[in-house]
Amino acid sequence: MAEFFSMLFDTSTALGWFVVTLLKVLGFVVVLLVSLAFILLADRKIWAAVQMRKGPNVVGAFGLLQSFADFLKFAFKEVIIPAGTDKAIFILAPFLSLVMAFIAWSVVPVAPGWVISDMNVGILYLLAISSLGVYGIILGGWASNSKYSFLGALRSTAQMVSYEVSLGFVIVTVLLLAGSMNLSEIVEAQAGGFWHWYGLALSPITLVMLPMMVVFFISGLAETNRPPFDLPEAESELVAGYQVEYSSTLYLLFMIGEYLNIVLMCAMVTILFLGGWHAPFDFAPFTWVPPFIWFSIKLLFIFFLFAMVKAIVPRYRYDQLMRLGWKVFLPLSMGAVVLVSAWVVFAQGGA
Amino acid sequence: MELSVLLPAMAFYVFAGAAIAFAFGVVAARNPVRSVLFLIMTFFSAAGLFVLLGAEFLAMILVMVYVGAVAVLFLFVVMMLDIDFVEMRQGFADYLPLGGLLAFILTVELIVLGASWSVSSKAEGLRQAPISGDQDNLSAFAQVLYTDYAFFLEAAGLVLLVAMIGAIVLTNFHKKGIKRQNIPAQIARKAEDGVELVDIKPGQGL
């Protein structure tokens, strides 16, 4: 029996590799989905607290089971497919959205070795997948055959394409410092206390990298259609943007995809600027806490900021949004790439 | 057969078959939006083939640039076009003989080409040349682009820059008599600048 198990989990054989990878994927999916339920609740609770409301508090103690109740409600409602839609694409779009959100997580390292695929172009993979995420939205908006949906989809797509550019340049600055595109190696390059993290490092380059972290965070808000950049869902203008015609499970898929992308953005800030799974001080008792816990704490802190921004910042106007992306963030991040390259070559003597 | 040979072979046939099937879908689809979607899937299958060749960098760039940016613009344009599908089908029969003739000529050319083509004896060696084994394809790529051929790369970049400036010059008109936003002025504006309090005497008006 023991022999059978050792064979089953031996990654050098094809079977063992398959079994281990399958288990990793299952682990990621289950942990992500369960934590998503509570993250969603936290989002609503924080939002409520800022507005001096109680938020969801009926289902379960402190409303802890609210997300599960919502899930059941969505799952058991009728799927309404309006007349005049492109039915195949209408159904395909939410699935696409969800799948793209999930497969992006396959390169995210949450602790040393805790990653499904440790590929050497991990960060490019993330960029490629996030640019594919646009299709779920644009197809959903177009297939709905509704003006509101279509306008929402166009807005959303233009916004995501614009902010991807500055996100890419900010990522380049981190890549220059870390000298690698592998996410695990980027985290390892920030080992040894918070004064080595790229966002907070005790070195002159932080004057560039700290603003870049802020730019990345704000671009992340825009990339995930979060307030104050939630123009695709601006309810006063477009009802609910690309999701207008979606109901029940299909809507649920869109929403899970959206929140997964938000958590992914938090994970990326954590990995690129806050040292991933590393403890803020590299001595006991901080090093006793498992790396995964540190990763989660940082991720949740960034998510808290996401939720606070939603609660306290008013919505941007569309032309202001485009101006911020193209005329402010793009030149800023391009300038940062130049400065960081100069730093790497002249101050650190590397190339 | 050994799994390490079988799996890539299976993946190759899946991706290659999908690429051909989707490429056929591009021309066969009735709805232009679906054509663009098929095109995207074709790009995606091609990216899969790149991964199988061990060129992950090229694959990711293909997905990022072509699927993530170029095809989105295609999709934008096609979705917003007001196309009458009935009208589009009308000329089908008229163009059939000419199109058929062209297709026939191209097919014959391909067959002739395929029959006379043979793999060069040097091909295998040339394919191995750029990567020396201990390098991953990313650094090999960077070596070729930014060290060996840096000036050609920069020249290509200049050509693109000129093209970009040209496009902006062609489309950017500054019409007279149009109010433009002055963002710093808008931000610097205070309540005192916008409101003027006038002391009006009773019974006098402005």
Coordinates of C-alpha atoms in Angstrom, one line a residue:
Chain A
M1 CA 0.0 0.0 0.0
A2 CA 2.7 2.4 1.0
E3 CA 4.6 1.5 -2.1
F4 CA 1.5 2.3 -4.2
F5 CA 1.3 5.7 -2.6
S6 CA 4.9 6.5 -3.1
M7 CA 4.5 5.6 -6.7
L8 CA 1.4 7.7 -7.0
F9 CA 3.1 10.8 -5.7
D10 CA 6.5 10.3 -7.4
T11 CA 6.7 13.4 -9.7
S12 CA 9.4 11.8 -11.9
T13 CA 6.8 9.5 -13.5
A14 CA 4.0 10.6 -15.7
L15 CA 1.3 9.2 -13.5
G16 CA 2.8 10.8 -10.3
W17 CA 3.2 14.1 -12.0
F18 CA -0.5 14.0 -13.2
V19 CA -1.7 13.0 -9.7
V20 CA 0.3 15.7 -7.9
T21 CA -0.6 18.4 -10.4
L22 CA -4.3 17.5 -10.2
L23 CA -4.2 17.7 -6.4
K24 CA -2.5 21.0 -6.5
V25 CA -5.1 22.4 -8.9
L26 CA -7.9 21.0 -6.7
G27 CA -6.3 22.6 -3.7
F28 CA -6.0 26.0 -5.3
V29 CA -9.6 25.9 -6.6
V30 CA -11.1 24.8 -3.3
V31 CA -9.1 27.3 -1.2
L32 CA -9.7 30.1 -3.6
L33 CA -13.5 29.5 -3.8
V34 CA -14.0 29.1 -0.1
S35 CA -11.9 32.1 0.8
L36 CA -13.6 34.1 -1.9
A37 CA -16.9 33.6 -0.1
F38 CA -15.5 35.3 3.0
I39 CA -13.6 37.9 1.0
L40 CA -16.8 38.9 -0.6
L41 CA -18.5 39.2 2.8
A42 CA -15.5 41.2 4.1
D43 CA -15.9 43.6 1.1
R44 CA -19.6 44.2 2.0
K45 CA -18.9 44.5 5.7
I46 CA -16.1 47.0 5.3
W47 CA -18.2 49.0 2.9
A48 CA -21.1 48.9 5.3
A49 CA -18.9 49.9 8.3
V50 CA -17.6 53.0 6.4
Q51 CA -21.2 54.0 5.8
M52 CA -22.2 53.2 9.5
R53 CA -24.4 50.3 8.5
K54 CA -24.3 46.8 9.8
G55 CA -24.0 45.0 6.5
P56 CA -25.1 41.4 6.0
N57 CA -25.8 40.0 9.5
V58 CA -28.7 37.6 9.3
V59 CA -27.4 34.4 7.7
G60 CA -25.1 32.6 10.2
A61 CA -23.2 34.3 13.0
F62 CA -22.3 37.8 12.0
G63 CA -23.6 37.0 8.6
L64 CA -20.7 34.7 7.9
L65 CA -22.8 32.4 5.7
Q66 CA -24.3 35.2 3.6
S67 CA -22.1 34.4 0.6
F68 CA -23.2 30.7 0.7
A69 CA -26.9 31.8 0.9
D70 CA -26.3 34.1 -2.1
F71 CA -24.6 31.2 -3.9
L72 CA -27.6 28.9 -3.4
K73 CA -30.0 31.7 -4.5
F74 CA -28.0 32.3 -7.7
A75 CA -27.7 28.6 -8.4
F76 CA -31.4 27.8 -8.1
K77 CA -32.8 30.8 -10.0
E78 CA -33.9 30.5 -13.6
V79 CA -31.4 31.3 -16.3
I80 CA -33.0 33.9 -18.5
I81 CA -31.7 34.2 -22.0
P82 CA -33.3 37.2 -23.7
A83 CA -34.6 36.9 -27.3
G84 CA -32.3 38.3 -29.9
T85 CA -29.1 37.2 -28.1
D86 CA -26.3 35.3 -29.8
K87 CA -27.1 32.3 -27.5
A88 CA -23.9 30.3 -27.9
I89 CA -21.7 33.4 -27.2
F90 CA -24.0 34.6 -24.5
I91 CA -23.5 31.4 -22.5
L92 CA -19.8 31.1 -23.4
A93 CA -18.8 34.6 -22.2
P94 CA -19.3 34.1 -18.4
F95 CA -17.5 30.7 -18.6
L96 CA -14.6 32.4 -20.4
S97 CA -14.5 35.1 -17.8
L98 CA -14.3 32.5 -15.0
V99 CA -11.8 30.2 -16.6
M100 CA -9.4 33.0 -17.4
A101 CA -9.6 34.2 -13.8
F102 CA -8.8 30.7 -12.6
I103 CA -6.0 29.8 -14.9
A104 CA -4.2 33.0 -14.1
W105 CA -3.7 31.5 -10.6
S106 CA -1.7 28.6 -12.0
V107 CA 1.6 30.6 -11.8
V108 CA 1.0 32.4 -8.5
P109 CA 3.4 31.2 -5.8
V110 CA 1.8 31.4 -2.4
A111 CA 4.6 29.9 -0.4
P112 CA 8.0 28.3 -1.3
G113 CA 7.2 25.6 -3.9
W114 CA 3.4 26.1 -3.5
V115 CA 2.7 26.8 -7.1
I116 CA 1.1 24.8 -9.8
S117 CA 3.4 25.7 -12.7
D118 CA 6.7 27.5 -11.9
M119 CA 7.3 28.6 -15.4
N120 CA 10.1 30.9 -16.3
V121 CA 7.9 33.5 -18.1
G122 CA 5.3 33.5 -15.3
I123 CA 4.7 37.2 -15.3
L124 CA 4.3 37.3 -19.1
Y125 CA 1.8 34.5 -18.7
L126 CA -0.2 36.6 -16.2
L127 CA -0.2 39.6 -18.5
A128 CA -1.3 37.4 -21.4
I129 CA -4.1 35.8 -19.4
S130 CA -5.3 39.1 -18.0
S131 CA -5.5 40.5 -21.6
L132 CA -7.6 37.5 -22.5
G133 CA -10.0 38.3 -19.6
V134 CA -11.3 41.2 -21.7
Y135 CA -13.0 38.8 -24.0
G136 CA -15.4 37.5 -21.4
I137 CA -16.7 41.0 -20.9
I138 CA -16.8 42.2 -24.5
L139 CA -18.4 39.0 -25.8
G140 CA -21.0 39.1 -22.9
G141 CA -21.8 42.7 -23.7
W142 CA -22.1 42.1 -27.4
A143 CA -24.0 38.9 -27.3
S144 CA -26.7 40.4 -24.9
N145 CA -27.9 42.5 -27.9
S146 CA -28.7 45.4 -25.6
K147 CA -27.4 49.0 -25.8
Y148 CA -26.5 49.2 -22.1
S149 CA -24.6 45.9 -22.2
F150 CA -22.7 46.9 -25.4
L151 CA -21.8 50.3 -24.1
G152 CA -20.6 48.8 -20.8
A153 CA -18.6 46.2 -22.6
L154 CA -16.9 48.8 -24.9
R155 CA -16.1 51.0 -21.9
S156 CA -14.7 48.2 -19.9
T157 CA -12.6 46.9 -22.7
A158 CA -11.1 50.3 -23.6
Q159 CA -10.3 50.8 -19.9
M160 CA -8.7 47.4 -19.5
V161 CA -6.6 47.7 -22.6
S162 CA -5.5 51.2 -21.6
Y163 CA -4.4 50.3 -18.1
E164 CA -2.7 47.1 -19.1
V165 CA 0.0 49.3 -20.7
S166 CA 1.0 51.1 -17.6
L167 CA 0.6 47.8 -15.5
G168 CA 3.1 46.3 -18.0
F169 CA 5.6 49.1 -17.6
V170 CA 5.4 49.0 -13.8
I171 CA 6.0 45.2 -13.9
V172 CA 9.1 45.9 -16.1
T173 CA 10.6 48.0 -13.3
V174 CA 10.2 45.0 -10.9
L175 CA 11.6 42.6 -13.5
L176 CA 14.7 44.9 -13.9
L177 CA 15.4 44.8 -10.2
A178 CA 14.7 41.1 -9.7
G179 CA 16.4 40.1 -13.0
S180 CA 13.9 37.3 -13.6
M181 CA 10.4 36.8 -15.0
N182 CA 9.8 33.8 -12.7
L183 CA 7.4 34.8 -9.9
S184 CA 9.1 32.6 -7.3
E185 CA 12.5 34.1 -8.1
I186 CA 11.1 37.6 -7.9
V187 CA 9.8 36.8 -4.4
E188 CA 13.2 35.2 -3.5
A189 CA 15.0 38.3 -4.6
Q190 CA 13.1 40.2 -1.9
A191 CA 14.2 37.8 1.0
G192 CA 15.3 39.1 4.3
G193 CA 13.1 41.6 6.0
F194 CA 10.8 44.4 4.8
W195 CA 13.7 46.6 3.9
H196 CA 14.4 44.4 1.0
W197 CA 10.9 44.5 -0.4
Y198 CA 10.7 46.5 -3.7
G199 CA 7.9 48.7 -2.5
L200 CA 9.5 49.6 0.8
A201 CA 13.3 49.0 0.3
L202 CA 15.8 51.0 2.3
S203 CA 17.6 52.3 -0.8
P204 CA 17.3 55.4 -3.0
I205 CA 15.4 53.3 -5.6
T206 CA 12.4 53.3 -3.3
L207 CA 11.8 56.9 -4.3
V208 CA 10.9 55.4 -7.7
M209 CA 9.4 52.0 -6.6
L210 CA 7.0 53.3 -3.9
P211 CA 5.2 55.6 -6.4
M212 CA 5.2 52.7 -8.8
M213 CA 3.5 50.5 -6.2
V214 CA 0.8 53.2 -6.0
V215 CA 0.5 53.4 -9.8
F216 CA 0.2 49.6 -9.9
F217 CA -2.5 49.6 -7.2
I218 CA -4.5 52.2 -9.0
S219 CA -4.1 50.6 -12.4
G220 CA -5.2 47.4 -10.7
L221 CA -8.4 49.1 -9.6
A222 CA -9.0 50.2 -13.2
E223 CA -8.0 46.8 -14.6
T224 CA -10.5 45.0 -12.4
N225 CA -13.3 47.6 -13.0
R226 CA -13.4 48.4 -9.3
P227 CA -14.6 51.8 -8.0
P228 CA -13.6 54.5 -8.6
F229 CA -13.1 53.1 -12.1
D230 CA -16.3 51.1 -12.3
L231 CA -17.7 52.9 -15.3
P232 CA -18.6 49.7 -17.1
E233 CA -21.2 49.1 -14.3
A234 CA -22.0 52.8 -13.6
E235 CA -25.5 52.1 -12.4
S236 CA -26.6 55.7 -12.9
E237 CA -25.8 55.6 -16.6
L238 CA -25.7 52.0 -17.8
V239 CA -27.8 50.1 -15.2
A240 CA -25.2 47.3 -14.8
G241 CA -23.1 47.5 -17.9
Y242 CA -22.2 44.3 -19.6
Q243 CA -24.1 42.3 -16.9
V244 CA -27.5 43.8 -17.5
E245 CA -29.0 40.8 -19.3
Y246 CA -27.3 38.1 -17.1
S247 CA -29.1 36.3 -14.4
S248 CA -28.7 33.4 -12.0
T249 CA -25.7 31.1 -12.5
L250 CA -24.3 33.0 -15.5
Y251 CA -24.2 36.2 -13.5
L252 CA -22.6 34.3 -10.6
L253 CA -19.8 33.1 -12.9
F254 CA -19.2 36.7 -14.0
M255 CA -19.1 37.8 -10.4
I256 CA -16.8 35.0 -9.2
G257 CA -14.5 35.8 -12.1
E258 CA -14.5 39.5 -11.2
Y259 CA -13.6 38.9 -7.6
L260 CA -11.0 36.3 -8.5
N261 CA -9.3 38.9 -10.7
I262 CA -9.4 41.4 -7.8
V263 CA -7.8 38.9 -5.4
L264 CA -5.2 38.1 -8.2
M265 CA -4.4 41.8 -8.4
C266 CA -3.9 41.8 -4.6
A267 CA -1.6 38.8 -4.9
M268 CA 0.4 40.5 -7.6
V269 CA 1.0 43.6 -5.5
T270 CA 2.0 41.3 -2.7
I271 CA 4.4 39.3 -4.9
L272 CA 5.9 42.3 -6.8
F273 CA 6.2 44.9 -4.1
L274 CA 5.7 43.4 -0.7
G275 CA 8.0 40.4 -0.7
G276 CA 5.4 37.7 -1.3
W277 CA 5.6 35.1 1.4
H278 CA 8.6 36.6 3.3
A279 CA 8.2 37.7 6.9
P280 CA 8.7 41.5 7.5
F281 CA 11.6 40.7 9.9
D282 CA 13.9 37.8 9.2
F283 CA 14.3 36.6 12.8
A284 CA 12.1 34.8 15.4
P285 CA 9.2 35.0 16.3
F286 CA 8.3 36.4 12.8
T287 CA 9.9 33.5 11.0
W288 CA 7.9 30.9 13.0
V289 CA 4.7 32.0 11.2
P290 CA 4.3 29.8 8.1
P291 CA 5.1 31.7 4.8
F292 CA 1.6 31.0 3.5
I293 CA 0.1 33.0 6.4
W294 CA 2.4 36.0 5.7
F295 CA 1.3 35.8 2.0
S296 CA -2.4 35.8 3.1
I297 CA -2.0 38.6 5.6
K298 CA -0.4 40.9 2.9
L299 CA -3.0 39.9 0.3
L300 CA -5.8 40.6 2.7
F301 CA -4.3 44.0 3.7
I302 CA -4.2 45.0 0.0
F303 CA -7.8 43.7 -0.4
F304 CA -8.8 45.9 2.6
L305 CA -7.4 48.9 0.7
F306 CA -9.4 47.8 -2.4
A307 CA -12.5 47.7 -0.3
M308 CA -11.8 51.1 1.4
V309 CA -11.2 52.7 -1.9
K310 CA -14.6 51.5 -3.0
A311 CA -16.2 53.0 0.1
I312 CA -14.6 56.4 0.1
V313 CA -13.8 57.5 -3.4
P314 CA -16.4 58.9 -5.9
R315 CA -16.5 57.6 -9.4
Y316 CA -14.3 59.0 -12.1
R317 CA -15.6 60.6 -15.3
Y318 CA -14.7 58.6 -18.4
D319 CA -12.4 61.2 -20.0
Q320 CA -10.6 61.7 -16.7
L321 CA -10.1 57.9 -16.5
M322 CA -8.6 57.8 -20.0
R323 CA -6.4 60.9 -19.2
L324 CA -5.1 59.3 -16.0
G325 CA -4.2 56.1 -17.8
W326 CA -2.5 57.5 -20.9
K327 CA -1.3 61.0 -19.9
V328 CA -0.3 60.4 -16.3
F329 CA 0.5 56.8 -15.5
L330 CA 2.0 55.8 -18.9
P331 CA 4.7 58.6 -18.9
L332 CA 5.3 58.1 -15.2
S333 CA 5.9 54.4 -15.5
M334 CA 8.0 54.8 -18.6
G335 CA 10.1 57.3 -16.8
A336 CA 10.4 54.8 -13.9
V337 CA 11.6 52.1 -16.3
V338 CA 14.4 54.4 -17.5
L339 CA 15.4 55.4 -13.9
V340 CA 15.4 51.8 -12.7
S341 CA 17.4 50.6 -15.7
A342 CA 20.0 53.3 -15.0
W343 CA 20.0 52.3 -11.3
V344 CA 20.6 48.6 -12.1
V345 CA 23.4 49.4 -14.6
F346 CA 25.2 52.2 -12.8
A347 CA 24.5 51.8 -9.1
Q348 CA 24.3 48.0 -8.9
G349 CA 26.8 47.4 -11.7
G350 CA 24.5 44.7 -13.2
A351 CA 23.0 44.4 -16.6
Chain B
M1 CA 4.9 4.4 -26.9
E2 CA 6.7 6.4 -24.2
L3 CA 4.5 9.0 -22.5
S4 CA 7.1 11.8 -22.9
V5 CA 6.9 11.3 -26.7
L6 CA 3.2 10.6 -26.9
L7 CA 1.9 13.6 -24.9
P8 CA 3.7 16.3 -27.0
A9 CA 2.7 14.5 -30.2
M10 CA -0.9 14.4 -29.0
A11 CA -0.8 18.1 -28.0
F12 CA 0.7 19.0 -31.4
Y13 CA -2.1 17.3 -33.3
V14 CA -4.7 18.8 -31.1
F15 CA -3.3 22.4 -31.5
A16 CA -2.5 22.0 -35.2
G17 CA -5.9 20.4 -35.9
A18 CA -7.6 23.2 -33.9
A19 CA -5.6 25.9 -35.7
I20 CA -6.7 24.6 -39.1
A21 CA -10.3 24.0 -38.1
F22 CA -10.6 27.5 -36.6
A23 CA -8.9 29.1 -39.6
F24 CA -11.6 27.4 -41.8
G25 CA -14.1 28.9 -39.4
V26 CA -12.8 32.4 -40.0
V27 CA -13.8 32.2 -43.7
A28 CA -16.8 30.0 -43.2
A29 CA -18.6 31.8 -40.4
R30 CA -21.7 33.9 -41.5
N31 CA -21.4 36.4 -38.8
P32 CA -18.2 38.6 -39.0
V33 CA -17.9 38.8 -35.2
R34 CA -17.8 35.0 -35.1
S35 CA -15.1 35.2 -37.8
V36 CA -13.0 37.4 -35.5
L37 CA -13.6 34.9 -32.6
F38 CA -12.4 32.1 -34.8
L39 CA -9.3 34.2 -35.7
I40 CA -8.6 34.6 -32.0
M41 CA -8.8 30.9 -31.5
T42 CA -6.4 30.4 -34.4
F43 CA -3.9 32.7 -32.8
F44 CA -4.3 30.9 -29.6
S45 CA -3.7 27.5 -31.2
A46 CA -0.6 28.9 -32.8
A47 CA 0.6 30.1 -29.4
G48 CA 0.1 26.5 -28.2
L49 CA 2.3 25.3 -31.0
F50 CA 5.0 27.8 -29.9
V51 CA 4.9 26.4 -26.4
L52 CA 5.4 22.9 -27.7
L53 CA 8.5 24.2 -29.6
G54 CA 9.9 25.4 -26.3
A55 CA 9.4 29.1 -27.3
E56 CA 7.3 30.2 -24.3
F57 CA 8.3 33.8 -24.7
L58 CA 7.1 34.0 -28.3
A59 CA 3.9 32.2 -27.3
M60 CA 3.1 34.7 -24.5
I61 CA 3.9 37.7 -26.7
L62 CA 1.7 36.3 -29.5
V63 CA -1.2 36.0 -27.0
M64 CA -0.5 39.4 -25.5
V65 CA -0.1 41.4 -28.7
Y66 CA -2.3 39.6 -31.2
V67 CA -5.0 38.2 -29.0
G68 CA -5.0 40.8 -26.3
A69 CA -4.6 44.0 -28.4
V70 CA -4.9 43.6 -32.2
A71 CA -7.9 41.2 -32.1
V72 CA -9.7 43.4 -29.6
L73 CA -9.4 46.3 -32.0
F74 CA -10.7 44.0 -34.8
L75 CA -13.6 43.0 -32.6
F76 CA -14.3 46.6 -31.7
V77 CA -14.5 47.7 -35.4
V78 CA -16.5 44.7 -36.5
M79 CA -19.0 44.9 -33.7
M80 CA -19.7 48.5 -34.4
L81 CA -20.0 48.2 -38.2
D82 CA -23.6 48.2 -39.4
I83 CA -23.5 45.2 -41.7
D84 CA -26.4 43.9 -43.7
F85 CA -25.8 40.1 -43.9
V86 CA -28.3 39.6 -46.7
E87 CA -26.6 42.1 -48.9
M88 CA -23.2 40.6 -48.1
R89 CA -24.4 37.2 -49.4
Q90 CA -25.8 38.6 -52.7
G91 CA -22.6 38.7 -54.7
F92 CA -21.7 35.2 -53.7
A93 CA -22.8 33.5 -57.0
D94 CA -21.3 36.2 -59.2
Y95 CA -17.8 35.8 -57.7
L96 CA -17.9 32.0 -57.4
P97 CA -16.2 31.3 -60.8
L98 CA -13.4 33.8 -60.3
G99 CA -12.9 32.8 -56.7
G100 CA -12.9 29.1 -57.6
L101 CA -10.3 29.7 -60.4
L102 CA -8.0 31.5 -57.9
A103 CA -8.4 28.8 -55.3
F104 CA -7.6 26.2 -58.0
I105 CA -4.5 28.0 -59.1
L106 CA -3.3 28.4 -55.5
T107 CA -3.9 24.8 -54.8
V108 CA -1.9 23.7 -57.8
E109 CA 0.9 26.0 -56.8
L110 CA 0.9 24.6 -53.3
I111 CA 1.0 21.0 -54.6
V112 CA 3.9 21.8 -56.9
L113 CA 5.7 23.5 -54.1
G114 CA 5.1 20.7 -51.7
A115 CA 6.3 18.1 -54.2
S116 CA 9.5 19.9 -55.0
W117 CA 10.3 20.9 -51.4
S118 CA 12.9 18.9 -49.4
V119 CA 14.4 19.6 -45.9
S120 CA 17.9 21.0 -46.2
S121 CA 20.5 18.9 -44.6
K122 CA 21.7 21.9 -42.6
A123 CA 18.2 22.7 -41.2
E124 CA 18.5 20.6 -38.1
G125 CA 21.8 22.2 -37.2
L126 CA 20.6 25.7 -37.8
R127 CA 17.6 25.1 -35.6
Q128 CA 19.8 24.1 -32.7
A129 CA 22.2 27.1 -33.2
P130 CA 20.7 30.0 -31.2
I131 CA 20.3 28.2 -27.8
S132 CA 23.4 26.7 -26.3
G133 CA 21.6 24.4 -23.9
D134 CA 22.4 26.0 -20.6
Q135 CA 20.4 29.1 -21.6
D136 CA 16.6 29.4 -21.4
N137 CA 14.9 30.7 -24.5
L138 CA 14.2 34.1 -22.9
S139 CA 17.9 35.0 -22.3
A140 CA 18.8 33.5 -25.7
F141 CA 16.2 35.8 -27.3
A142 CA 17.5 38.8 -25.4
Q143 CA 21.0 38.0 -26.4
V144 CA 20.1 38.0 -30.1
L145 CA 17.8 41.0 -30.0
Y146 CA 19.6 43.3 -27.6
T147 CA 23.3 42.4 -28.0
D148 CA 23.9 40.9 -31.4
Y149 CA 21.4 42.9 -33.4
A150 CA 20.8 45.9 -31.1
F151 CA 21.1 48.5 -33.8
F152 CA 18.7 46.7 -36.1
L153 CA 16.2 46.5 -33.3
E154 CA 16.6 50.2 -32.6
A155 CA 16.2 51.0 -36.3
A156 CA 13.0 49.0 -36.3
G157 CA 11.8 50.9 -33.2
L158 CA 12.5 54.2 -35.0
V159 CA 10.5 53.1 -38.0
L160 CA 7.6 52.3 -35.7
L161 CA 8.0 55.6 -33.9
V162 CA 7.8 57.5 -37.3
A163 CA 4.7 55.5 -38.2
M164 CA 3.1 56.3 -34.9
I165 CA 3.9 60.0 -35.2
G166 CA 2.5 60.0 -38.8
A167 CA -0.7 58.4 -37.6
I168 CA -1.1 61.0 -34.9
V169 CA -0.3 63.9 -37.3
L170 CA -2.9 62.5 -39.8
T171 CA -5.7 62.3 -37.3
N172 CA -5.0 65.1 -34.9
F173 CA -6.8 68.3 -36.0
H174 CA -6.9 71.3 -33.8
K175 CA -10.1 73.0 -34.9
K176 CA -10.5 76.6 -34.0
G177 CA -13.3 77.7 -31.8
I178 CA -13.4 74.5 -29.8
K179 CA -13.2 74.7 -26.0
R180 CA -10.5 72.4 -24.7
Q181 CA -9.9 71.2 -21.2
N182 CA -7.1 72.8 -19.2
I183 CA -6.6 70.2 -16.5
P184 CA -4.2 72.2 -14.3
A185 CA -6.4 75.2 -14.4
Q186 CA -9.4 73.0 -13.5
I187 CA -7.6 71.5 -10.5
A188 CA -6.2 74.9 -9.4
R189 CA -9.7 76.5 -9.4
K190 CA -11.1 77.4 -6.0
A191 CA -14.5 78.3 -4.9
E192 CA -13.5 81.9 -4.6
D193 CA -12.6 82.0 -8.3
G194 CA -15.9 80.6 -9.4
V195 CA -18.3 82.6 -7.2
E196 CA -18.6 86.3 -7.3
L197 CA -20.7 88.0 -4.7
V198 CA -22.3 91.2 -5.9
D199 CA -23.9 93.6 -3.5
I200 CA -27.1 94.7 -5.1
K201 CA -28.9 97.7 -3.8
P202 CA -32.6 97.3 -3.3
G203 CA -34.8 98.4 -6.2
Q204 CA -31.8 99.0 -8.5
G205 CA -31.1 95.7 -10.2
L206 CA -27.9 94.8 -11.9

